mmCIF file of C-alpha atoms in Angstrom:
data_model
loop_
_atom_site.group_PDB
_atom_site.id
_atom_site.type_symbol
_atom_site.label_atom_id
_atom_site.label_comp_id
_atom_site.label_asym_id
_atom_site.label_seq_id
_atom_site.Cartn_x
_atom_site.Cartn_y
_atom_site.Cartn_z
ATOM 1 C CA UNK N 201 110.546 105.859 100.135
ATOM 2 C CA UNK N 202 112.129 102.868 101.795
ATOM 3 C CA UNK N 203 112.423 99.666 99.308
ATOM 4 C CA UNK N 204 110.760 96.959 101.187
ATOM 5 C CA UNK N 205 112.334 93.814 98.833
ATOM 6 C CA UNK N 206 115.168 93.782 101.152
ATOM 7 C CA UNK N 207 111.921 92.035 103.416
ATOM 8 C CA UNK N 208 111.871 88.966 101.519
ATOM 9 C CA UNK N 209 114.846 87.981 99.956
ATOM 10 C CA UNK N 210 114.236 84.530 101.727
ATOM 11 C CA UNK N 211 111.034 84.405 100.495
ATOM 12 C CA UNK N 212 112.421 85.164 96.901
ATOM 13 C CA UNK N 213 114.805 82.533 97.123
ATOM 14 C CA UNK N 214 112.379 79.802 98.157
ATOM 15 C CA UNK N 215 109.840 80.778 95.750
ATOM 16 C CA UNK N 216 112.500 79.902 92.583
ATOM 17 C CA UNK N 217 112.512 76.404 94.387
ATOM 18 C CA UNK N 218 108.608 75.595 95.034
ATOM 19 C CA UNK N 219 108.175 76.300 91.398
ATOM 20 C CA UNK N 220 110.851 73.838 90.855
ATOM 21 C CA UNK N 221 108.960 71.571 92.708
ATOM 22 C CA UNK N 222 105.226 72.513 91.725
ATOM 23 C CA UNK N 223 104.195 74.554 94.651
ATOM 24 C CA UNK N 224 102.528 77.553 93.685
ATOM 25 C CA UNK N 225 100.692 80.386 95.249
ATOM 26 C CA UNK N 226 99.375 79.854 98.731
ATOM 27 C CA UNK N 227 101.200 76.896 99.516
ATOM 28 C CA UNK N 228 104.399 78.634 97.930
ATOM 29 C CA UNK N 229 104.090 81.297 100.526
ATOM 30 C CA UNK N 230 103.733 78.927 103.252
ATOM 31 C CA UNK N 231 106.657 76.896 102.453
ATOM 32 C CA UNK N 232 108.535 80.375 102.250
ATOM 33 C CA UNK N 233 107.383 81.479 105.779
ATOM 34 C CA UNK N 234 108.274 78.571 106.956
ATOM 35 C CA UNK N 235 111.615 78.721 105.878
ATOM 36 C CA UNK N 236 112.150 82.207 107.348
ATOM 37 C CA UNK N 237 110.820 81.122 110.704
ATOM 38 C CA UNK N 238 112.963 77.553 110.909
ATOM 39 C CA UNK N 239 109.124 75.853 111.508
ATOM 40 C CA UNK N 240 107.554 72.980 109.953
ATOM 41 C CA UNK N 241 104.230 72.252 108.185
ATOM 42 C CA UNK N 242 103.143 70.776 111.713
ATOM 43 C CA UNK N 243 101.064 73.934 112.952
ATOM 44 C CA UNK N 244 97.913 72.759 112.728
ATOM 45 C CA UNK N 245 99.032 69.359 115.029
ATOM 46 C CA UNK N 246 99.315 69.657 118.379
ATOM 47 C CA UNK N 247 102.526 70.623 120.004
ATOM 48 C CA UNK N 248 104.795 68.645 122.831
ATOM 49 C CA UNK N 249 102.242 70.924 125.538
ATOM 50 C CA UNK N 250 98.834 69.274 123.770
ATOM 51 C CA UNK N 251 98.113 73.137 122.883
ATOM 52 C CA UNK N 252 95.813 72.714 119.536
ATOM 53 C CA UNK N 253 95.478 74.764 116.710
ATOM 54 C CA UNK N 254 91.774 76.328 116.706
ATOM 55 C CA UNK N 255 89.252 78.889 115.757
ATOM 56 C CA UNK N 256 86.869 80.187 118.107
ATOM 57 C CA UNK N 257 84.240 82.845 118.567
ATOM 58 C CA UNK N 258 84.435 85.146 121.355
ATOM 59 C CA UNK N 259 83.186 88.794 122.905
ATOM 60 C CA UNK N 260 84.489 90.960 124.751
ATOM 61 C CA UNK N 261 83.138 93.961 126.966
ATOM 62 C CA UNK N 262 84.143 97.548 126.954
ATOM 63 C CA UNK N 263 84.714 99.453 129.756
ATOM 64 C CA UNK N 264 81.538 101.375 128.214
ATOM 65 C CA UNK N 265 79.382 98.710 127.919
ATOM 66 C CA UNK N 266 80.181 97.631 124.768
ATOM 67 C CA UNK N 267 80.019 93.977 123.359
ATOM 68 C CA UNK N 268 82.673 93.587 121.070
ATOM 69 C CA UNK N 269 82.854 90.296 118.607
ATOM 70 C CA UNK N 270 85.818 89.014 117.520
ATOM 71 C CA UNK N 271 87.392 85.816 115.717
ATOM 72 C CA UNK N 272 90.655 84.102 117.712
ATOM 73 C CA UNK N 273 92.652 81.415 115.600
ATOM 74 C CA UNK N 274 94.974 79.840 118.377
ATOM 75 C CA UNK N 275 98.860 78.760 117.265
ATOM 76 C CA UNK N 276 100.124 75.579 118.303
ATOM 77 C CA UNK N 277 103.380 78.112 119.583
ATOM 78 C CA UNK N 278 102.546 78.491 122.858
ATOM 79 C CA UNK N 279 104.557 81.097 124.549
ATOM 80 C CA UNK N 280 106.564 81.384 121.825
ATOM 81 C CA UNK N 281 103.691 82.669 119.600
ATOM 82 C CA UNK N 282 103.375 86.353 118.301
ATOM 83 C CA UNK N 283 100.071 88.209 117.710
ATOM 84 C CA UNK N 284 98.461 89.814 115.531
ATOM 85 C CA UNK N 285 94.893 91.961 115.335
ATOM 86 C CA UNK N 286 92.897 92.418 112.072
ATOM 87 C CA UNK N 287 91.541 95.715 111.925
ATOM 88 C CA UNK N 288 88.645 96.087 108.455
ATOM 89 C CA UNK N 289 88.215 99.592 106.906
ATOM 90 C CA UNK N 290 84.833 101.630 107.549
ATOM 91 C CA UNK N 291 81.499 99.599 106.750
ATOM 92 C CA UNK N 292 83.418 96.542 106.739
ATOM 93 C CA UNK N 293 83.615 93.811 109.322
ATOM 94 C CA UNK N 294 85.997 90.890 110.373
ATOM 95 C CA UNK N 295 85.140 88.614 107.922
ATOM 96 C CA UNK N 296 87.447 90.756 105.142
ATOM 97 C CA UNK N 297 90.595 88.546 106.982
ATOM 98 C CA UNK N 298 88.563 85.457 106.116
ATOM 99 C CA UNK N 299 89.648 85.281 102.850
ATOM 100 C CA UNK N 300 92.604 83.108 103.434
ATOM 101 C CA UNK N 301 95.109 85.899 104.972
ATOM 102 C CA UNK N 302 94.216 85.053 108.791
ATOM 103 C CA UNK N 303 94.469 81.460 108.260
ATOM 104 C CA UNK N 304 97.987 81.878 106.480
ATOM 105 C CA UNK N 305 99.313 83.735 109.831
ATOM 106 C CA UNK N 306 97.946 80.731 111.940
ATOM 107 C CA UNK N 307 99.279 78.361 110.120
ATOM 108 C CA UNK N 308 102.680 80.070 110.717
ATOM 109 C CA UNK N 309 102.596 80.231 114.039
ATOM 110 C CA UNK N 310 100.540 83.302 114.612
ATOM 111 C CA UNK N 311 97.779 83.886 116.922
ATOM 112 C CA UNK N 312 95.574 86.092 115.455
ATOM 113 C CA UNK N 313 92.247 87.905 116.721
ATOM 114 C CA UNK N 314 90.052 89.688 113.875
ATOM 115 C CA UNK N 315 87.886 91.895 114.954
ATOM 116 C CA UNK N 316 84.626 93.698 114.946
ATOM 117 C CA UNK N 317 84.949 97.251 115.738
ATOM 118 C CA UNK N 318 81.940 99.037 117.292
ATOM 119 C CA UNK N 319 78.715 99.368 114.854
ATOM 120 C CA UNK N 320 80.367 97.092 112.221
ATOM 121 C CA UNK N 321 79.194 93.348 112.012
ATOM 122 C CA UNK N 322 78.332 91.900 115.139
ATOM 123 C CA UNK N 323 79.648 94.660 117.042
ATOM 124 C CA UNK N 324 77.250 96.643 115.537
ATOM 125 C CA UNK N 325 74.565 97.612 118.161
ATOM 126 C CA UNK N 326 75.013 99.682 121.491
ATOM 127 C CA UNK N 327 74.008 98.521 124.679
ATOM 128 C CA UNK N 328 70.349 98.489 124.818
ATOM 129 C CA UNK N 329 70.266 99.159 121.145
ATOM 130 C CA UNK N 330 68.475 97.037 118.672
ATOM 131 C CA UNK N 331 68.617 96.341 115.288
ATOM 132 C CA UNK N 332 66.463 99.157 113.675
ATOM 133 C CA UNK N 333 68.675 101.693 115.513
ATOM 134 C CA UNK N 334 71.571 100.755 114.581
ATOM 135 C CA UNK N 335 70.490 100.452 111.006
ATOM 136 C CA UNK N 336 69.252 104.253 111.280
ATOM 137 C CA UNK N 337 71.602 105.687 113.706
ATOM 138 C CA UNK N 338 73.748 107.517 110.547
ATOM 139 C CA UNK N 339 77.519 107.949 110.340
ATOM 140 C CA UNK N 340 80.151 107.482 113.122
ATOM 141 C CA UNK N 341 81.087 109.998 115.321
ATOM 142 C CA UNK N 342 84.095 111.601 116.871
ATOM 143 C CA UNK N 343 83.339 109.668 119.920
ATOM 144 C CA UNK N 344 82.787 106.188 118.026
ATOM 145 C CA UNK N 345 86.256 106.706 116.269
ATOM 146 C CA UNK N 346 87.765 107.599 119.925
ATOM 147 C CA UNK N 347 86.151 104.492 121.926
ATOM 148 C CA UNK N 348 87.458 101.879 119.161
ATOM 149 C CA UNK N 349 90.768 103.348 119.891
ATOM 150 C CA UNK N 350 90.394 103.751 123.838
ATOM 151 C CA UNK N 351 87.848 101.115 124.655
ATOM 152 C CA UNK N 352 87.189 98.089 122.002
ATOM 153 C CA UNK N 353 91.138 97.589 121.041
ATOM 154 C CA UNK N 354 91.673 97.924 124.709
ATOM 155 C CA UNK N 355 89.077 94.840 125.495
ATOM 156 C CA UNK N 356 90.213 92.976 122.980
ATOM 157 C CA UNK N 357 94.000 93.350 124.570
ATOM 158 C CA UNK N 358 92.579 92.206 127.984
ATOM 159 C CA UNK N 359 91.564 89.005 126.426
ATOM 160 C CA UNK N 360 95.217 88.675 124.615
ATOM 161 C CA UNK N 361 96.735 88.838 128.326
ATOM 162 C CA UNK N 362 94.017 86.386 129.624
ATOM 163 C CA UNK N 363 95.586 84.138 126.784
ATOM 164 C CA UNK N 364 99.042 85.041 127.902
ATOM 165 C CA UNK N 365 98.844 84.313 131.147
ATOM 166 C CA UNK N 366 97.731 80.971 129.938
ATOM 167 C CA UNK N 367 100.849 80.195 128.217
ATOM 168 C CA UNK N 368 99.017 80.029 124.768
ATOM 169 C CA UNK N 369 100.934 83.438 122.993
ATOM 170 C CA UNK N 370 103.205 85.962 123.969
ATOM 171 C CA UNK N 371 101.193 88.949 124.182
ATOM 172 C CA UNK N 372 104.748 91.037 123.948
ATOM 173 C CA UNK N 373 105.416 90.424 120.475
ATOM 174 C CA UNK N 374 102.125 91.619 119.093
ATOM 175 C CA UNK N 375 101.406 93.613 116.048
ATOM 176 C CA UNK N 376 98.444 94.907 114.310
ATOM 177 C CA UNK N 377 97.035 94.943 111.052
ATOM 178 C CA UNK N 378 94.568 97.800 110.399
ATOM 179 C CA UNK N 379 92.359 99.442 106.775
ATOM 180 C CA UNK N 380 92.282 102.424 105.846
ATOM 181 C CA UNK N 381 89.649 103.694 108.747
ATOM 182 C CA UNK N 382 91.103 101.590 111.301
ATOM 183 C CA UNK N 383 94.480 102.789 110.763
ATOM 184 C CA UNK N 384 94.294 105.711 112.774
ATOM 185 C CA UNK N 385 92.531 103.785 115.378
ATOM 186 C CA UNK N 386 95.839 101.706 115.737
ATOM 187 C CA UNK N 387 98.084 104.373 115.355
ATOM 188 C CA UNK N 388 95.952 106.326 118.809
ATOM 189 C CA UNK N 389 95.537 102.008 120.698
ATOM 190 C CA UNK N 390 99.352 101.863 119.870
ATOM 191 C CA UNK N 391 100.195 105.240 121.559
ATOM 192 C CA UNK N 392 97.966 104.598 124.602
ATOM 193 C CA UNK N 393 99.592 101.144 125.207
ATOM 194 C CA UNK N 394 102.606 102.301 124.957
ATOM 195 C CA UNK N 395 101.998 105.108 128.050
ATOM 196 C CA UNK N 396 100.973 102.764 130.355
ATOM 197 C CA UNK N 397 104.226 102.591 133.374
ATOM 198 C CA UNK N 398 105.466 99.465 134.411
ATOM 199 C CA UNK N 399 104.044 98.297 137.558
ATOM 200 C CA UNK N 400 106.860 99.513 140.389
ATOM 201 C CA UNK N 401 107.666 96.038 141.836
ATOM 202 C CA UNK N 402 111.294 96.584 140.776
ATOM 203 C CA UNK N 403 114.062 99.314 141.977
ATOM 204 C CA UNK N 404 114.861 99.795 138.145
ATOM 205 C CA UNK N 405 112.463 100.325 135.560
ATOM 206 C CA UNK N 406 113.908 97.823 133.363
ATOM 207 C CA UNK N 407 113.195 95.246 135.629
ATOM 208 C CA UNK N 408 109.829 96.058 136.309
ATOM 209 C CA UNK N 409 106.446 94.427 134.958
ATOM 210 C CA UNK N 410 105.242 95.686 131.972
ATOM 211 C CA UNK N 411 101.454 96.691 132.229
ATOM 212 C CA UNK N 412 101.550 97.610 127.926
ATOM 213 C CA UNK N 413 104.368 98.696 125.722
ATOM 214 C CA UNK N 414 103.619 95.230 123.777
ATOM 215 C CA UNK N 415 102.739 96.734 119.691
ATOM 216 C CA UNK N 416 105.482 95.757 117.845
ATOM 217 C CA UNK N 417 104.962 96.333 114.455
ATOM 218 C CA UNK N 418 101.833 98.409 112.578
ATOM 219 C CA UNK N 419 101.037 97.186 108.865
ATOM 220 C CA UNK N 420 98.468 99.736 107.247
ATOM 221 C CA UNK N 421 96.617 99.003 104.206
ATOM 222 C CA UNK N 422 95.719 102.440 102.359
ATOM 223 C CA UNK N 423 95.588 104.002 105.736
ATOM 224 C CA UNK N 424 93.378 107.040 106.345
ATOM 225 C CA UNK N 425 95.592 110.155 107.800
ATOM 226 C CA UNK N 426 93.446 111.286 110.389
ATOM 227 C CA UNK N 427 89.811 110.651 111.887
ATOM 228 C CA UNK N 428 87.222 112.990 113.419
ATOM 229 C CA UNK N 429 88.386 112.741 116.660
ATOM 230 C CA UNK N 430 91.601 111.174 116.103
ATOM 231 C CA UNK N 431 93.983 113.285 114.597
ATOM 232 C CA UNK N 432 97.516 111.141 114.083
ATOM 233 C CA UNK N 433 100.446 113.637 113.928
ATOM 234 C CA UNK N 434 101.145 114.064 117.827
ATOM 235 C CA UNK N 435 100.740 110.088 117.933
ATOM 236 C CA UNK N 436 103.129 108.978 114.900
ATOM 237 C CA UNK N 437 105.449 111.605 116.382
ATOM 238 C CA UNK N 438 105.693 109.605 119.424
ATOM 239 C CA UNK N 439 105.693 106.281 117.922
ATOM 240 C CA UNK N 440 108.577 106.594 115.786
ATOM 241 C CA UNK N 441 111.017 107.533 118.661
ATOM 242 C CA UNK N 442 113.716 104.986 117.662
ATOM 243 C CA UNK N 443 113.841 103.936 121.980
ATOM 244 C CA UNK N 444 110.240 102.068 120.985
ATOM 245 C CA UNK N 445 111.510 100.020 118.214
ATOM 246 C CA UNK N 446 107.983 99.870 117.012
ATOM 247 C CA UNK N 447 108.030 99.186 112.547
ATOM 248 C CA UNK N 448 105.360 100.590 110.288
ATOM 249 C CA UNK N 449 104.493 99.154 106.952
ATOM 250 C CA UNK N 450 102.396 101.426 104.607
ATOM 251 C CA UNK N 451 100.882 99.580 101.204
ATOM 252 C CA UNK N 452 97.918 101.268 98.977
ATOM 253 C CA UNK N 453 97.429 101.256 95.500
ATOM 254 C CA UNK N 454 99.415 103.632 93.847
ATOM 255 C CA UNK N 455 96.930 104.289 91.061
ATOM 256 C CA UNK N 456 94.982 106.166 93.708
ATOM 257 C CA UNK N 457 96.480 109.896 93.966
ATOM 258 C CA UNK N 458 94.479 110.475 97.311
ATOM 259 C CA UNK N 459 95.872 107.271 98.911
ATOM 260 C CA UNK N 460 99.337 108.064 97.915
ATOM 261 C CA UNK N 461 99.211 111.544 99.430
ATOM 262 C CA UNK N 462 97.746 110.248 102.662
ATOM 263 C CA UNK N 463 100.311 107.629 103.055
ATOM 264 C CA UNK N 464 103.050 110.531 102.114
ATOM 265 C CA UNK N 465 101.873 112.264 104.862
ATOM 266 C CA UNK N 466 102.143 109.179 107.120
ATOM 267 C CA UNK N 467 105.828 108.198 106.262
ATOM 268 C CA UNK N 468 107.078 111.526 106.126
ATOM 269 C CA UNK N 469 105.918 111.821 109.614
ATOM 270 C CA UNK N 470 107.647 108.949 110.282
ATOM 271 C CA UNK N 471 110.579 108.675 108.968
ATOM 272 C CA UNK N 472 111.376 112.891 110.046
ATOM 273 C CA UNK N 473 114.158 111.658 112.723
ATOM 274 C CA UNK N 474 117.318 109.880 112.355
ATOM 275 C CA UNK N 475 117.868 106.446 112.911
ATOM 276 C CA UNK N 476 114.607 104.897 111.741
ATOM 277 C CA UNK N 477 115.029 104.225 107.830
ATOM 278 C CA UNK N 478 115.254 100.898 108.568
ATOM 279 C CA UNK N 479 111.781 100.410 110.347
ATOM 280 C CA UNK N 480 109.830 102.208 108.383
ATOM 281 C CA UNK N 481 108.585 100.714 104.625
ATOM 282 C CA UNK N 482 106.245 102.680 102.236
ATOM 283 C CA UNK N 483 104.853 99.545 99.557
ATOM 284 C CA UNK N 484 102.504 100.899 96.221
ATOM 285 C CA UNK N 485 101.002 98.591 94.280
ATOM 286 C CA UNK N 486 99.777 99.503 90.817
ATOM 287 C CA UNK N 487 96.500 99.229 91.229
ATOM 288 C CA UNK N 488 93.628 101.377 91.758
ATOM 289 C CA UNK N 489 91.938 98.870 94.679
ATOM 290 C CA UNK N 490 92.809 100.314 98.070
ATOM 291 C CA UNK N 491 92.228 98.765 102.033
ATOM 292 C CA UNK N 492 91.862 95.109 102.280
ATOM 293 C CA UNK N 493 90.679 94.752 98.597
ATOM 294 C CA UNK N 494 93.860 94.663 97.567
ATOM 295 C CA UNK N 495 94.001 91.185 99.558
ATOM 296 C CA UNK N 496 93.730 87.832 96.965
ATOM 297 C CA UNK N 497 94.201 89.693 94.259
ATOM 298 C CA UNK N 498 97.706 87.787 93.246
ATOM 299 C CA UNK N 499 99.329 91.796 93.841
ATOM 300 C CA UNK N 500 101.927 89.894 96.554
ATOM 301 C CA UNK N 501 100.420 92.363 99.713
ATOM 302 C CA UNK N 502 99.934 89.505 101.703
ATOM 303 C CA UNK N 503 103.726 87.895 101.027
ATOM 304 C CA UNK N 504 105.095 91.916 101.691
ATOM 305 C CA UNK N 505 102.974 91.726 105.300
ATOM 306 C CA UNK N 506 104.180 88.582 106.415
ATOM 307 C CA UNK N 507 107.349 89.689 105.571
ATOM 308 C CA UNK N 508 107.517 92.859 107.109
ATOM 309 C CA UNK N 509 105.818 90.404 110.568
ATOM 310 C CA UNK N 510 108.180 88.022 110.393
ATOM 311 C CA UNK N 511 111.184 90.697 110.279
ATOM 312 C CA UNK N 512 109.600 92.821 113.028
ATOM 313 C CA UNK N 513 107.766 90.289 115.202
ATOM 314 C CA UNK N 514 108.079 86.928 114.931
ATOM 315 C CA UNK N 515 112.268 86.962 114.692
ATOM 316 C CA UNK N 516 112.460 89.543 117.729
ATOM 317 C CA UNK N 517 113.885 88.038 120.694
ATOM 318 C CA UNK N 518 111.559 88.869 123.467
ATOM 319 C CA UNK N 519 110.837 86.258 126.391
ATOM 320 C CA UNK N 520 107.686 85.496 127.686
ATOM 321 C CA UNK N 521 107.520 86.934 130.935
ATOM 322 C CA UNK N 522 103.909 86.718 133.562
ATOM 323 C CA UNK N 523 102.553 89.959 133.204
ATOM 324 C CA UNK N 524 101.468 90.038 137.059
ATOM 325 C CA UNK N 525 103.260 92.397 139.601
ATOM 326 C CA UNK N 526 105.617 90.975 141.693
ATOM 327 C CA UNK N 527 103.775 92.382 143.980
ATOM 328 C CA UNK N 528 100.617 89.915 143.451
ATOM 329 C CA UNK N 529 102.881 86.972 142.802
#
């Protein structure tokens, strides 16, 4: 599997030197980031456009009704800010990023929105559904597993644009995050995003508006193969073309033999066509803990994330570009 230290040997390097200098954990990774990017400690100040760094609560409606919560930290970037979406594991809810990682990415520049897929946390009812239903409505379905994928992640990508269109992130340089049940919901978003034509207000499809193709870069923690509903071979099969440029990142605890076989099954997928060895990264950890428990542990799956974002996002050279047709403008 690919070695994924050739990721950080920034990071490395700057970590010898905060010790030097008494930084330690966290703020050791930050300083490292921040080397990698060229930034400063200034992200939480406002920058020269008076765009301020902030968290805010917000939710979104499906196309089926749905209301969908989710948590937005803002970057001070601008248009020069990448995104990321926070994707918790099954019975979980958005509040798994809270323990430090989401704020990290902000603090680096990132815009990040965390989210609460349908029937977890404050997603958690249907419309016209109360409490006590939800609470005895059983295990998700086929058709839950297919809507997050279709219909919440797709919600939660209109409000990115509405953002974009602002000026406050470029939505083109996103990338997701996503646990062990979630991972197969943005392996199927990821595919469907990426099928969506340009809009034809240009003779040549390279100059014409982009209505999707924006994931980047998918970072898995202990990811789950397949879903009822959502089977991921036809979709990794697509995303790995080499024409997409799209990276995957696959970490689990290695002390787990059924995590390691379901990531083997990912990356071999993935990595099954020339020209993509150096996009693709398969990370154990030896540990039993799988999904976003192995997050603030001291195990270093943050630091491997943020590099793997910074490699495959955040350093990419993509413009900001208004995502209207010419045709509208």
């Amino acid at each position: 599997m690919y070695d994924t230290t050739c990721l950080l040997p920034a990071v490395r390097q700057f970590r010898s030197s905060c010790r030097k200098t008494g930084r330690t954990g966290a703020a050791a990774l930050l300083c490292a980031a921040l080397l990698l990017t060229g930034g400063s400690p200034a992200f939480a100040q406002n920058n020269d456009d008076g765009i301020q760094a902030s968290v805010t609560e917000h939710t979104v409606t499906t196309a089926d009704g749905w209301q969908i919560s989710l948590t937005y930290y803002q970057s001070t970037l601008g248009k020069k800010a990448s995104v990321v979406v926070l994707l918790h594991g099954e019975g979980e809810n958005r509040l798994v990023w809270q323990n430090g990682f989401a704020q990290q990415l902000q603090k680096m520049g990132y815009c990040v929105a965390a989210v609460d897929l349908r029937r977890h946390g404050q997603s958690a009812n249907a419309p016209g559904e109360t409490g006590a239903a939800a609470a005895s409505r059983g295990s998700l379905s086929a058709n839950d597993y297919q809507a997050m994928a279709a219909s919440d992640l797709e919600a939660v990508k209109d409000f990115l644009l509405a953002q974009h269109q602002k000026g406050l992130l470029n939505v083109r340089k996103m990338a997701i995050v996503a646990s062990e049940m979630s991972a197969p919901v943005a392996i199927s978003y990821a595919t469907l995003d990426w099928a969506k034509r340009p809009y034809p207000d240009a003779a040549d499809l390279a100059s014409r508006t982009p209505r999707g193709q924006d994931v980047r870069a998918i970072a898995l923690l202990s990811p789950d193969e397949s879903l009822p509903g959502l089977p991921t071979g036809r979709a990794l099969l697509t995303l790995r073309n080499p024409a997409f440029n799209i990276a995957f990142l696959l970490c689990y605890g290695s002390k787990d033999r059924k995590a390691g076989r379901e990531v083997k099954q990912i990356y071999t997928k993935l990595t099954g066509i020339a020209g993509n060895d150096d996009r693709m990264y398969s990370r154990p950890f030896a540990n039993q803990l799988q999904g976003t428990k192995l997050l603030g542990r001291g195990l270093k799956v943050e630091e491997t994330i943020i590099g793997f974002l910074q490699k495959h996002v955040a350093q990419q050279d993509i413009p900001w570009q208004d995502r209207r047709s010419r045709l509208e403008q």
